[in-house]
């Protein structure tokens, strides 16, 4: 058992190096160092991957003597990973990686022009390669499930459909009602110098008690969280002069991810159970901190009461209620990453439906722009004039990720379900007004963070809330909150 | 041959990851991430080391078909490295690394107290281990030569002695003469805010045309240069409010190292010939840029004329001659890294004599503080009151490095010898006044940087200047310059 753990600890060191190489690439690396850096990352990650499918590991997993439940969980999760990755022939894995790298570069160049013909051929290849991988990994109902399982273990497309279809209808109706009957939030869109926004983000993470002995806040084009090593989980944000909401909520969102990673027990570190339960669960925490907590009136009352707002007199001159309504403004728009909490899920549902059809062979890549534009108008009600802000806006598909998108909305849904339980047990609003986040962190830690990846998401959700994942709590949360924000009855 | 090169390229990727892990540790890593980071660096560097002594490499080196002189140089240098490291039993290598890590940590804790008893036992072990390594590596005259060869290939202690002994006597006399007869430089010791010093360093590297597409300037406790990857060589400096000379010359010094690393031909990258010729040669370039060029009157005239000085009005209010005399102030002091260009070599000669005696078995570790203090008073003329500023000031020995120190003074000596040749062929002062460094860089590139590690230092020096390393040019350089700085006849 100890030998097995040591082997995992060894692999983790290479993953740690890779993580730092990636973090540096997005933050401080000199511009011309990119091509060589890509080679270094590829070498080190393939080596880590090779170790993770080495026969030696299979033997150790079979022969290890677990001494307790934790050991048994390590073996169980370890075996699932091992058997899954072992199935994929190394040539197929490498071809997929290589194609994904080229395709993502192509996409980066082509995105500003929106010229889909430039990215079509490699996207077709990636769909083909992913279908092959799905066939090899195996599935019961449909190929897409095999890919989904990599991000959300145990989840099936049919289950998601059951959640997403009512959510889609609910969202479309809610949006209409808000637009027709809602009282618009006040216009608060001040230009705020980058330096000041930076100061505010720094104050925010101190206020949330992000431990800077174990983390950092830096700047990157796309905000991200990177667990680089033990006691080293870093976040980034971005500052745009006329969009202060962007930096505030990027910072809180990434803080949520980092808190999860930093709260997983140290003795799980490097081991198969030493990460978050799933992509959806990970996202549930970033969304919980960003939206449920960070976009609540009580949170903003705390920001005002504890003087954090003093850094931004441009906001302070407004009432706390106005600021709260402003940060919860609902507005149809083209870009997923800029969408509000309600519309956001429509962006995801559209992507889920499309990628599921692509992988299951019901849709061809050449038809992607048309179907995108058609569904976009149907769900979100806007005409897409360019692929730049349409089906070419996100890197996921062009980087070879299929099955990732739904975890974003699952995150929203999980967050609301967790919140429903948490507020039964904890005086949530009172604590936020006081700026006392410790009891909330402790609750989340005990119920979720401390479990690492021992449980699959459905199991964990049932343990935490008594129920498997369900969309009702999210819809109730939206109704309750936005009835107040827009002063209507939803 | 291609296979051999690819193998080296593979090793280099792990070294690149290690280099970044180290750089990050010294610059941006969160404080509590240290212990795990040390483990990651150790894992990745040992893996790279294992590859560099793998039988596979030996076989490839023997069987490769060189097609040209470059290939032949790769094989020659590669074989020398391989055979050298292959000789050291892995257990001995690992024990040395492990002891060095523990010892260096001990030293870090004990240094502020100056309590030598705290570091003695492990230092004894390190001396013993290094003597073992020297015996295994082999030598003609004395064990110390085997260690020296790792830093300065082909160099012998006897040769160094022939250079250092006259240099020691010359330096002691020069110091006395300057103190007795010299006209002291004006007192210019302004307090300058860190932000302003930072701006000046940034302007300086732009002025010197350090390519920020391939490098960065950051801050660390001890300034260093780190070649992280192809097109990625980073430098650090430090800012102390009442010591602006420190930041200026740290920046220029590290720039010199970086320029060398960035100017080695790209096709040598990753290969055994793809680094500087030796530690001494590397240091010759940092010293050339820092002292010969950066502390010259012509350089400062350029700084004034090209408006770089405008960032520091606290200096600008003085005449350029006063600033030049001030940056060349000579003063006996305890700390090597703060020593002036003349006294500096006494700090090194003392260390060379001591470490040579330790490794050759003529001196015991327990007697180190006494012999240090005795020689320090004899050479530098100051009584050492505490080991903190005495034999415990530098990390080298406590980190297991013996044979490294003399390369610092060799750097000074090489720099002067190269300079003597360069000024015969190039209008050095005119170019400095114009702020035009290109012809100087081109000359150095053609003669030195472009050769990588093809030649051993003595060979390379003979190619560049027509003579093997000699101390005369350095003594002439000091006499000429300091006669002017101190307005005496040296």
PDB file of C-alpha atoms in Angstrom, chain B residues 38-286:
ATOM      1  CA  UNK B  38      12.042  21.014  -2.875  1.00  0.00           C
ATOM      2  CA  UNK B  39      10.758  17.465  -3.341  1.00  0.00           C
ATOM      3  CA  UNK B  40       9.523  18.210  -6.852  1.00  0.00           C
ATOM      4  CA  UNK B  41      12.817  19.777  -7.896  1.00  0.00           C
ATOM      5  CA  UNK B  42      14.741  16.860  -6.453  1.00  0.00           C
ATOM      6  CA  UNK B  43      12.587  14.294  -8.301  1.00  0.00           C
ATOM      7  CA  UNK B  44      12.799  16.029 -11.663  1.00  0.00           C
ATOM      8  CA  UNK B  45      16.517  16.815 -11.474  1.00  0.00           C
ATOM      9  CA  UNK B  46      17.418  13.285 -10.400  1.00  0.00           C
ATOM     10  CA  UNK B  47      15.449  11.953 -13.324  1.00  0.00           C
ATOM     11  CA  UNK B  48      17.380  14.241 -15.684  1.00  0.00           C
ATOM     12  CA  UNK B  49      20.627  13.177 -14.009  1.00  0.00           C
ATOM     13  CA  UNK B  50      19.715   9.495 -14.345  1.00  0.00           C
ATOM     14  CA  UNK B  51      19.116   9.973 -18.043  1.00  0.00           C
ATOM     15  CA  UNK B  52      22.495  11.685 -18.382  1.00  0.00           C
ATOM     16  CA  UNK B  53      24.326   8.630 -17.000  1.00  0.00           C
ATOM     17  CA  UNK B  54      22.135   5.986 -18.628  1.00  0.00           C
ATOM     18  CA  UNK B  55      24.012   3.254 -20.558  1.00  0.00           C
ATOM     19  CA  UNK B  56      21.825   4.132 -23.539  1.00  0.00           C
ATOM     20  CA  UNK B  57      23.579   7.483 -23.760  1.00  0.00           C
ATOM     21  CA  UNK B  58      27.017   5.871 -23.530  1.00  0.00           C
ATOM     22  CA  UNK B  59      26.122   3.559 -26.384  1.00  0.00           C
ATOM     23  CA  UNK B  60      24.818   6.408 -28.537  1.00  0.00           C
ATOM     24  CA  UNK B  61      27.928   8.491 -27.857  1.00  0.00           C
ATOM     25  CA  UNK B  62      30.096   5.585 -28.999  1.00  0.00           C
ATOM     26  CA  UNK B  63      28.065   4.744 -32.059  1.00  0.00           C
ATOM     27  CA  UNK B  64      27.058   8.173 -33.356  1.00  0.00           C
ATOM     28  CA  UNK B  65      28.410   9.184 -36.765  1.00  0.00           C
ATOM     29  CA  UNK B  66      29.529  12.797 -36.611  1.00  0.00           C
ATOM     30  CA  UNK B  67      29.071  14.653 -39.877  1.00  0.00           C
ATOM     31  CA  UNK B  68      30.981  17.816 -39.090  1.00  0.00           C
ATOM     32  CA  UNK B  69      33.076  19.621 -36.484  1.00  0.00           C
ATOM     33  CA  UNK B  70      30.037  20.619 -34.464  1.00  0.00           C
ATOM     34  CA  UNK B  71      28.952  16.996 -34.220  1.00  0.00           C
ATOM     35  CA  UNK B  72      32.473  16.011 -33.208  1.00  0.00           C
ATOM     36  CA  UNK B  73      32.464  18.669 -30.501  1.00  0.00           C
ATOM     37  CA  UNK B  74      29.099  17.443 -29.216  1.00  0.00           C
ATOM     38  CA  UNK B  75      30.466  13.919 -28.924  1.00  0.00           C
ATOM     39  CA  UNK B  76      33.725  15.041 -27.329  1.00  0.00           C
ATOM     40  CA  UNK B  77      32.122  17.247 -24.695  1.00  0.00           C
ATOM     41  CA  UNK B  78      29.265  14.785 -24.246  1.00  0.00           C
ATOM     42  CA  UNK B  79      31.670  11.922 -23.609  1.00  0.00           C
ATOM     43  CA  UNK B  80      33.670  13.892 -21.089  1.00  0.00           C
ATOM     44  CA  UNK B  81      30.508  14.724 -19.125  1.00  0.00           C
ATOM     45  CA  UNK B  82      29.130  11.232 -19.415  1.00  0.00           C
ATOM     46  CA  UNK B  83      32.298   9.475 -18.321  1.00  0.00           C
ATOM     47  CA  UNK B  84      32.767  11.870 -15.449  1.00  0.00           C
ATOM     48  CA  UNK B  85      29.271  11.523 -13.995  1.00  0.00           C
ATOM     49  CA  UNK B  86      29.084   7.821 -14.790  1.00  0.00           C
ATOM     50  CA  UNK B  87      32.044   7.211 -12.482  1.00  0.00           C
ATOM     51  CA  UNK B  88      30.194   8.516  -9.436  1.00  0.00           C
ATOM     52  CA  UNK B  89      28.147   5.756  -7.801  1.00  0.00           C
ATOM     53  CA  UNK B  90      24.481   6.815  -7.642  1.00  0.00           C
ATOM     54  CA  UNK B  91      24.397   6.204  -3.860  1.00  0.00           C
ATOM     55  CA  UNK B  92      27.328   8.557  -3.364  1.00  0.00           C
ATOM     56  CA  UNK B  93      25.703  11.158  -5.599  1.00  0.00           C
ATOM     57  CA  UNK B  94      22.421  10.897  -3.738  1.00  0.00           C
ATOM     58  CA  UNK B  95      24.044  10.982  -0.318  1.00  0.00           C
ATOM     59  CA  UNK B  96      25.925  14.105  -1.332  1.00  0.00           C
ATOM     60  CA  UNK B  97      22.777  15.790  -2.634  1.00  0.00           C
ATOM     61  CA  UNK B  98      20.822  14.849   0.468  1.00  0.00           C
ATOM     62  CA  UNK B  99      23.541  15.979   2.859  1.00  0.00           C
ATOM     63  CA  UNK B 100      23.946  19.214   0.919  1.00  0.00           C
ATOM     64  CA  UNK B 101      20.225  19.977   1.156  1.00  0.00           C
ATOM     65  CA  UNK B 102      20.121  19.380   4.904  1.00  0.00           C
ATOM     66  CA  UNK B 103      23.384  21.213   5.467  1.00  0.00           C
ATOM     67  CA  UNK B 104      22.264  24.259   3.494  1.00  0.00           C
ATOM     68  CA  UNK B 105      19.042  24.456   5.482  1.00  0.00           C
ATOM     69  CA  UNK B 106      21.013  24.181   8.734  1.00  0.00           C
ATOM     70  CA  UNK B 107      23.282  26.942   7.523  1.00  0.00           C
ATOM     71  CA  UNK B 108      20.327  29.184   6.723  1.00  0.00           C
ATOM     72  CA  UNK B 109      19.061  28.851  10.272  1.00  0.00           C
ATOM     73  CA  UNK B 110      22.480  29.109  11.917  1.00  0.00           C
ATOM     74  CA  UNK B 111      23.904  31.950   9.821  1.00  0.00           C
ATOM     75  CA  UNK B 112      22.275  34.822  11.729  1.00  0.00           C
ATOM     76  CA  UNK B 113      23.725  33.523  15.012  1.00  0.00           C
ATOM     77  CA  UNK B 114      27.146  32.753  13.542  1.00  0.00           C
ATOM     78  CA  UNK B 115      27.177  29.526  15.551  1.00  0.00           C
ATOM     79  CA  UNK B 116      29.627  27.361  13.631  1.00  0.00           C
ATOM     80  CA  UNK B 117      29.049  24.341  15.893  1.00  0.00           C
ATOM     81  CA  UNK B 118      25.575  24.067  14.344  1.00  0.00           C
ATOM     82  CA  UNK B 119      26.936  23.521  10.829  1.00  0.00           C
ATOM     83  CA  UNK B 120      30.231  21.795  11.533  1.00  0.00           C
ATOM     84  CA  UNK B 121      29.149  18.143  11.455  1.00  0.00           C
ATOM     85  CA  UNK B 122      27.454  18.307   8.078  1.00  0.00           C
ATOM     86  CA  UNK B 123      30.189  20.454   6.607  1.00  0.00           C
ATOM     87  CA  UNK B 124      32.659  17.764   7.666  1.00  0.00           C
ATOM     88  CA  UNK B 125      30.496  15.183   5.927  1.00  0.00           C
ATOM     89  CA  UNK B 126      30.360  17.285   2.782  1.00  0.00           C
ATOM     90  CA  UNK B 127      34.137  17.719   2.707  1.00  0.00           C
ATOM     91  CA  UNK B 128      34.497  13.955   3.167  1.00  0.00           C
ATOM     92  CA  UNK B 129      31.963  13.194   0.413  1.00  0.00           C
ATOM     93  CA  UNK B 130      33.636  15.649  -1.948  1.00  0.00           C
ATOM     94  CA  UNK B 131      37.031  14.083  -1.275  1.00  0.00           C
ATOM     95  CA  UNK B 132      35.537  10.726  -2.149  1.00  0.00           C
ATOM     96  CA  UNK B 133      34.119  12.170  -5.341  1.00  0.00           C
ATOM     97  CA  UNK B 134      37.486  13.723  -6.178  1.00  0.00           C
ATOM     98  CA  UNK B 135      39.205  10.357  -5.681  1.00  0.00           C
ATOM     99  CA  UNK B 136      36.685   8.673  -7.961  1.00  0.00           C
ATOM    100  CA  UNK B 137      36.885  11.358 -10.635  1.00  0.00           C
ATOM    101  CA  UNK B 138      40.688  11.179 -10.495  1.00  0.00           C
ATOM    102  CA  UNK B 139      43.407  13.848 -10.673  1.00  0.00           C
ATOM    103  CA  UNK B 140      47.097  14.237 -11.443  1.00  0.00           C
ATOM    104  CA  UNK B 141      48.392  16.636  -8.825  1.00  0.00           C
ATOM    105  CA  UNK B 142      45.867  17.078  -6.048  1.00  0.00           C
ATOM    106  CA  UNK B 143      42.261  16.073  -5.203  1.00  0.00           C
ATOM    107  CA  UNK B 144      41.005  19.663  -5.433  1.00  0.00           C
ATOM    108  CA  UNK B 145      41.703  19.686  -9.186  1.00  0.00           C
ATOM    109  CA  UNK B 146      39.045  17.040  -9.752  1.00  0.00           C
ATOM    110  CA  UNK B 147      36.387  19.304  -8.228  1.00  0.00           C
ATOM    111  CA  UNK B 148      37.666  22.438  -9.899  1.00  0.00           C
ATOM    112  CA  UNK B 149      37.352  20.723 -13.267  1.00  0.00           C
ATOM    113  CA  UNK B 150      33.561  20.530 -12.813  1.00  0.00           C
ATOM    114  CA  UNK B 151      33.338  24.314 -12.880  1.00  0.00           C
ATOM    115  CA  UNK B 152      36.394  25.280 -14.914  1.00  0.00           C
ATOM    116  CA  UNK B 153      37.264  22.427 -17.265  1.00  0.00           C
ATOM    117  CA  UNK B 154      40.999  21.874 -17.652  1.00  0.00           C
ATOM    118  CA  UNK B 155      41.931  24.319 -14.883  1.00  0.00           C
ATOM    119  CA  UNK B 156      44.378  23.224 -12.141  1.00  0.00           C
ATOM    120  CA  UNK B 157      44.909  24.601  -8.659  1.00  0.00           C
ATOM    121  CA  UNK B 158      48.596  25.154  -9.400  1.00  0.00           C
ATOM    122  CA  UNK B 159      47.766  27.341 -12.380  1.00  0.00           C
ATOM    123  CA  UNK B 160      45.332  29.321 -10.295  1.00  0.00           C
ATOM    124  CA  UNK B 161      47.916  29.717  -7.570  1.00  0.00           C
ATOM    125  CA  UNK B 162      50.300  31.209 -10.119  1.00  0.00           C
ATOM    126  CA  UNK B 163      47.657  33.749 -11.010  1.00  0.00           C
ATOM    127  CA  UNK B 164      46.251  34.397  -7.548  1.00  0.00           C
ATOM    128  CA  UNK B 165      49.507  34.813  -5.597  1.00  0.00           C
ATOM    129  CA  UNK B 166      50.775  37.822  -7.576  1.00  0.00           C
ATOM    130  CA  UNK B 167      47.222  39.151  -7.719  1.00  0.00           C
ATOM    131  CA  UNK B 168      46.975  38.933  -3.932  1.00  0.00           C
ATOM    132  CA  UNK B 169      50.180  40.862  -3.385  1.00  0.00           C
ATOM    133  CA  UNK B 170      49.285  43.403  -6.046  1.00  0.00           C
ATOM    134  CA  UNK B 171      45.860  43.913  -4.490  1.00  0.00           C
ATOM    135  CA  UNK B 172      47.130  44.327  -0.945  1.00  0.00           C
ATOM    136  CA  UNK B 173      49.632  46.957  -2.115  1.00  0.00           C
ATOM    137  CA  UNK B 174      47.119  48.728  -4.328  1.00  0.00           C
ATOM    138  CA  UNK B 175      44.611  48.971  -1.492  1.00  0.00           C
ATOM    139  CA  UNK B 176      47.226  50.464   0.802  1.00  0.00           C
ATOM    140  CA  UNK B 177      48.323  52.961  -1.782  1.00  0.00           C
ATOM    141  CA  UNK B 178      44.765  54.049  -2.544  1.00  0.00           C
ATOM    142  CA  UNK B 179      44.022  54.514   1.128  1.00  0.00           C
ATOM    143  CA  UNK B 180      47.193  56.502   1.756  1.00  0.00           C
ATOM    144  CA  UNK B 181      47.427  58.651  -1.321  1.00  0.00           C
ATOM    145  CA  UNK B 182      44.094  58.496  -3.129  1.00  0.00           C
ATOM    146  CA  UNK B 183      41.608  61.309  -3.324  1.00  0.00           C
ATOM    147  CA  UNK B 184      38.349  59.933  -1.962  1.00  0.00           C
ATOM    148  CA  UNK B 185      35.304  59.920  -4.229  1.00  0.00           C
ATOM    149  CA  UNK B 186      32.521  62.329  -3.290  1.00  0.00           C
ATOM    150  CA  UNK B 187      29.827  61.117  -0.903  1.00  0.00           C
ATOM    151  CA  UNK B 188      26.790  60.332  -3.003  1.00  0.00           C
ATOM    152  CA  UNK B 189      24.510  58.057  -1.034  1.00  0.00           C
ATOM    153  CA  UNK B 190      20.980  59.150  -1.676  1.00  0.00           C
ATOM    154  CA  UNK B 191      17.959  57.274  -0.381  1.00  0.00           C
ATOM    155  CA  UNK B 192      15.954  56.379  -3.460  1.00  0.00           C
ATOM    156  CA  UNK B 193      12.486  54.850  -3.320  1.00  0.00           C
ATOM    157  CA  UNK B 194      12.300  51.262  -4.516  1.00  0.00           C
ATOM    158  CA  UNK B 195       9.779  52.196  -7.223  1.00  0.00           C
ATOM    159  CA  UNK B 196      12.226  54.668  -8.745  1.00  0.00           C
ATOM    160  CA  UNK B 197      15.108  52.216  -8.616  1.00  0.00           C
ATOM    161  CA  UNK B 198      12.865  49.713 -10.340  1.00  0.00           C
ATOM    162  CA  UNK B 199      12.104  52.199 -13.073  1.00  0.00           C
ATOM    163  CA  UNK B 200      15.811  52.876 -13.514  1.00  0.00           C
ATOM    164  CA  UNK B 201      16.652  49.177 -13.787  1.00  0.00           C
ATOM    165  CA  UNK B 202      13.886  48.784 -16.352  1.00  0.00           C
ATOM    166  CA  UNK B 203      15.249  51.704 -18.339  1.00  0.00           C
ATOM    167  CA  UNK B 204      18.762  50.283 -18.044  1.00  0.00           C
ATOM    168  CA  UNK B 205      17.881  46.907 -19.530  1.00  0.00           C
ATOM    169  CA  UNK B 206      16.020  48.609 -22.346  1.00  0.00           C
ATOM    170  CA  UNK B 207      19.071  50.809 -22.923  1.00  0.00           C
ATOM    171  CA  UNK B 208      21.289  47.713 -23.012  1.00  0.00           C
ATOM    172  CA  UNK B 209      18.691  46.116 -25.310  1.00  0.00           C
ATOM    173  CA  UNK B 210      17.952  43.050 -23.215  1.00  0.00           C
ATOM    174  CA  UNK B 211      15.290  41.369 -25.356  1.00  0.00           C
ATOM    175  CA  UNK B 212      12.170  41.219 -23.188  1.00  0.00           C
ATOM    176  CA  UNK B 213      10.575  38.879 -25.682  1.00  0.00           C
ATOM    177  CA  UNK B 214      13.059  36.355 -24.381  1.00  0.00           C
ATOM    178  CA  UNK B 215      13.602  37.434 -20.821  1.00  0.00           C
ATOM    179  CA  UNK B 216      12.255  39.153 -17.725  1.00  0.00           C
ATOM    180  CA  UNK B 217      13.507  41.230 -14.838  1.00  0.00           C
ATOM    181  CA  UNK B 218      12.110  40.262 -11.429  1.00  0.00           C
ATOM    182  CA  UNK B 219      13.056  40.639  -7.782  1.00  0.00           C
ATOM    183  CA  UNK B 220      14.660  38.067  -5.491  1.00  0.00           C
ATOM    184  CA  UNK B 221      16.632  38.068  -2.241  1.00  0.00           C
ATOM    185  CA  UNK B 222      19.823  37.178  -4.103  1.00  0.00           C
ATOM    186  CA  UNK B 223      20.021  38.309  -7.719  1.00  0.00           C
ATOM    187  CA  UNK B 224      20.474  35.504 -10.238  1.00  0.00           C
ATOM    188  CA  UNK B 225      20.171  34.603 -13.899  1.00  0.00           C
ATOM    189  CA  UNK B 226      18.196  31.570 -14.943  1.00  0.00           C
ATOM    190  CA  UNK B 227      18.250  30.091 -18.444  1.00  0.00           C
ATOM    191  CA  UNK B 228      14.834  28.443 -18.270  1.00  0.00           C
ATOM    192  CA  UNK B 229      14.415  27.374 -21.854  1.00  0.00           C
ATOM    193  CA  UNK B 230      14.952  28.284 -25.470  1.00  0.00           C
ATOM    194  CA  UNK B 231      14.289  32.027 -25.809  1.00  0.00           C
ATOM    195  CA  UNK B 232      13.731  32.270 -22.087  1.00  0.00           C
ATOM    196  CA  UNK B 233      16.570  33.588 -19.933  1.00  0.00           C
ATOM    197  CA  UNK B 234      15.422  35.579 -16.913  1.00  0.00           C
ATOM    198  CA  UNK B 235      17.258  37.802 -14.486  1.00  0.00           C
ATOM    199  CA  UNK B 236      16.467  39.116 -11.040  1.00  0.00           C
ATOM    200  CA  UNK B 237      17.770  42.031  -9.035  1.00  0.00           C
ATOM    201  CA  UNK B 238      17.065  43.540  -5.614  1.00  0.00           C
ATOM    202  CA  UNK B 239      16.193  47.024  -4.453  1.00  0.00           C
ATOM    203  CA  UNK B 240      17.508  48.533  -1.225  1.00  0.00           C
ATOM    204  CA  UNK B 241      16.414  52.082  -0.515  1.00  0.00           C
ATOM    205  CA  UNK B 242      19.762  53.404   0.703  1.00  0.00           C
ATOM    206  CA  UNK B 243      21.900  51.397  -1.706  1.00  0.00           C
ATOM    207  CA  UNK B 244      20.996  52.255  -5.275  1.00  0.00           C
ATOM    208  CA  UNK B 245      24.394  51.018  -6.518  1.00  0.00           C
ATOM    209  CA  UNK B 246      23.350  47.545  -5.446  1.00  0.00           C
ATOM    210  CA  UNK B 247      20.323  47.396  -7.724  1.00  0.00           C
ATOM    211  CA  UNK B 248      22.054  49.101 -10.658  1.00  0.00           C
ATOM    212  CA  UNK B 249      25.019  46.747 -10.671  1.00  0.00           C
ATOM    213  CA  UNK B 250      23.058  43.617  -9.836  1.00  0.00           C
ATOM    214  CA  UNK B 251      20.893  44.331 -12.864  1.00  0.00           C
ATOM    215  CA  UNK B 252      23.844  44.928 -15.190  1.00  0.00           C
ATOM    216  CA  UNK B 253      25.730  41.917 -13.801  1.00  0.00           C
ATOM    217  CA  UNK B 254      22.832  39.551 -14.408  1.00  0.00           C
ATOM    218  CA  UNK B 255      22.204  41.127 -17.795  1.00  0.00           C
ATOM    219  CA  UNK B 256      25.747  40.074 -18.725  1.00  0.00           C
ATOM    220  CA  UNK B 257      25.017  36.466 -17.818  1.00  0.00           C
ATOM    221  CA  UNK B 258      21.714  36.548 -19.696  1.00  0.00           C
ATOM    222  CA  UNK B 259      23.243  38.046 -22.830  1.00  0.00           C
ATOM    223  CA  UNK B 260      25.737  35.186 -22.983  1.00  0.00           C
ATOM    224  CA  UNK B 261      23.027  32.539 -22.554  1.00  0.00           C
ATOM    225  CA  UNK B 262      20.736  34.183 -25.122  1.00  0.00           C
ATOM    226  CA  UNK B 263      23.547  34.504 -27.660  1.00  0.00           C
ATOM    227  CA  UNK B 264      24.554  30.858 -27.822  1.00  0.00           C
ATOM    228  CA  UNK B 265      23.462  29.538 -31.233  1.00  0.00           C
ATOM    229  CA  UNK B 266      19.976  28.060 -31.219  1.00  0.00           C
ATOM    230  CA  UNK B 267      21.192  24.893 -32.943  1.00  0.00           C
ATOM    231  CA  UNK B 268      23.395  24.181 -29.908  1.00  0.00           C
ATOM    232  CA  UNK B 269      20.405  24.380 -27.597  1.00  0.00           C
ATOM    233  CA  UNK B 270      19.976  21.345 -25.306  1.00  0.00           C
ATOM    234  CA  UNK B 271      23.243  19.824 -26.514  1.00  0.00           C
ATOM    235  CA  UNK B 272      26.445  19.415 -24.437  1.00  0.00           C
ATOM    236  CA  UNK B 273      27.991  22.384 -26.242  1.00  0.00           C
ATOM    237  CA  UNK B 274      24.934  24.582 -25.683  1.00  0.00           C
ATOM    238  CA  UNK B 275      26.090  26.490 -22.628  1.00  0.00           C
ATOM    239  CA  UNK B 276      28.854  28.906 -21.683  1.00  0.00           C
ATOM    240  CA  UNK B 277      32.453  27.696 -21.866  1.00  0.00           C
ATOM    241  CA  UNK B 278      32.872  27.514 -18.090  1.00  0.00           C
ATOM    242  CA  UNK B 279      31.780  29.163 -14.858  1.00  0.00           C
ATOM    243  CA  UNK B 280      34.749  31.501 -15.163  1.00  0.00           C
ATOM    244  CA  UNK B 281      33.834  32.486 -18.704  1.00  0.00           C
ATOM    245  CA  UNK B 282      30.238  33.016 -17.698  1.00  0.00           C
ATOM    246  CA  UNK B 283      31.363  35.226 -14.847  1.00  0.00           C
ATOM    247  CA  UNK B 284      33.743  37.072 -17.173  1.00  0.00           C
ATOM    248  CA  UNK B 285      30.725  38.308 -19.066  1.00  0.00           C
ATOM    249  CA  UNK B 286      28.691  39.403 -16.055  1.00  0.00           C
TER     250      UNK B 286
END
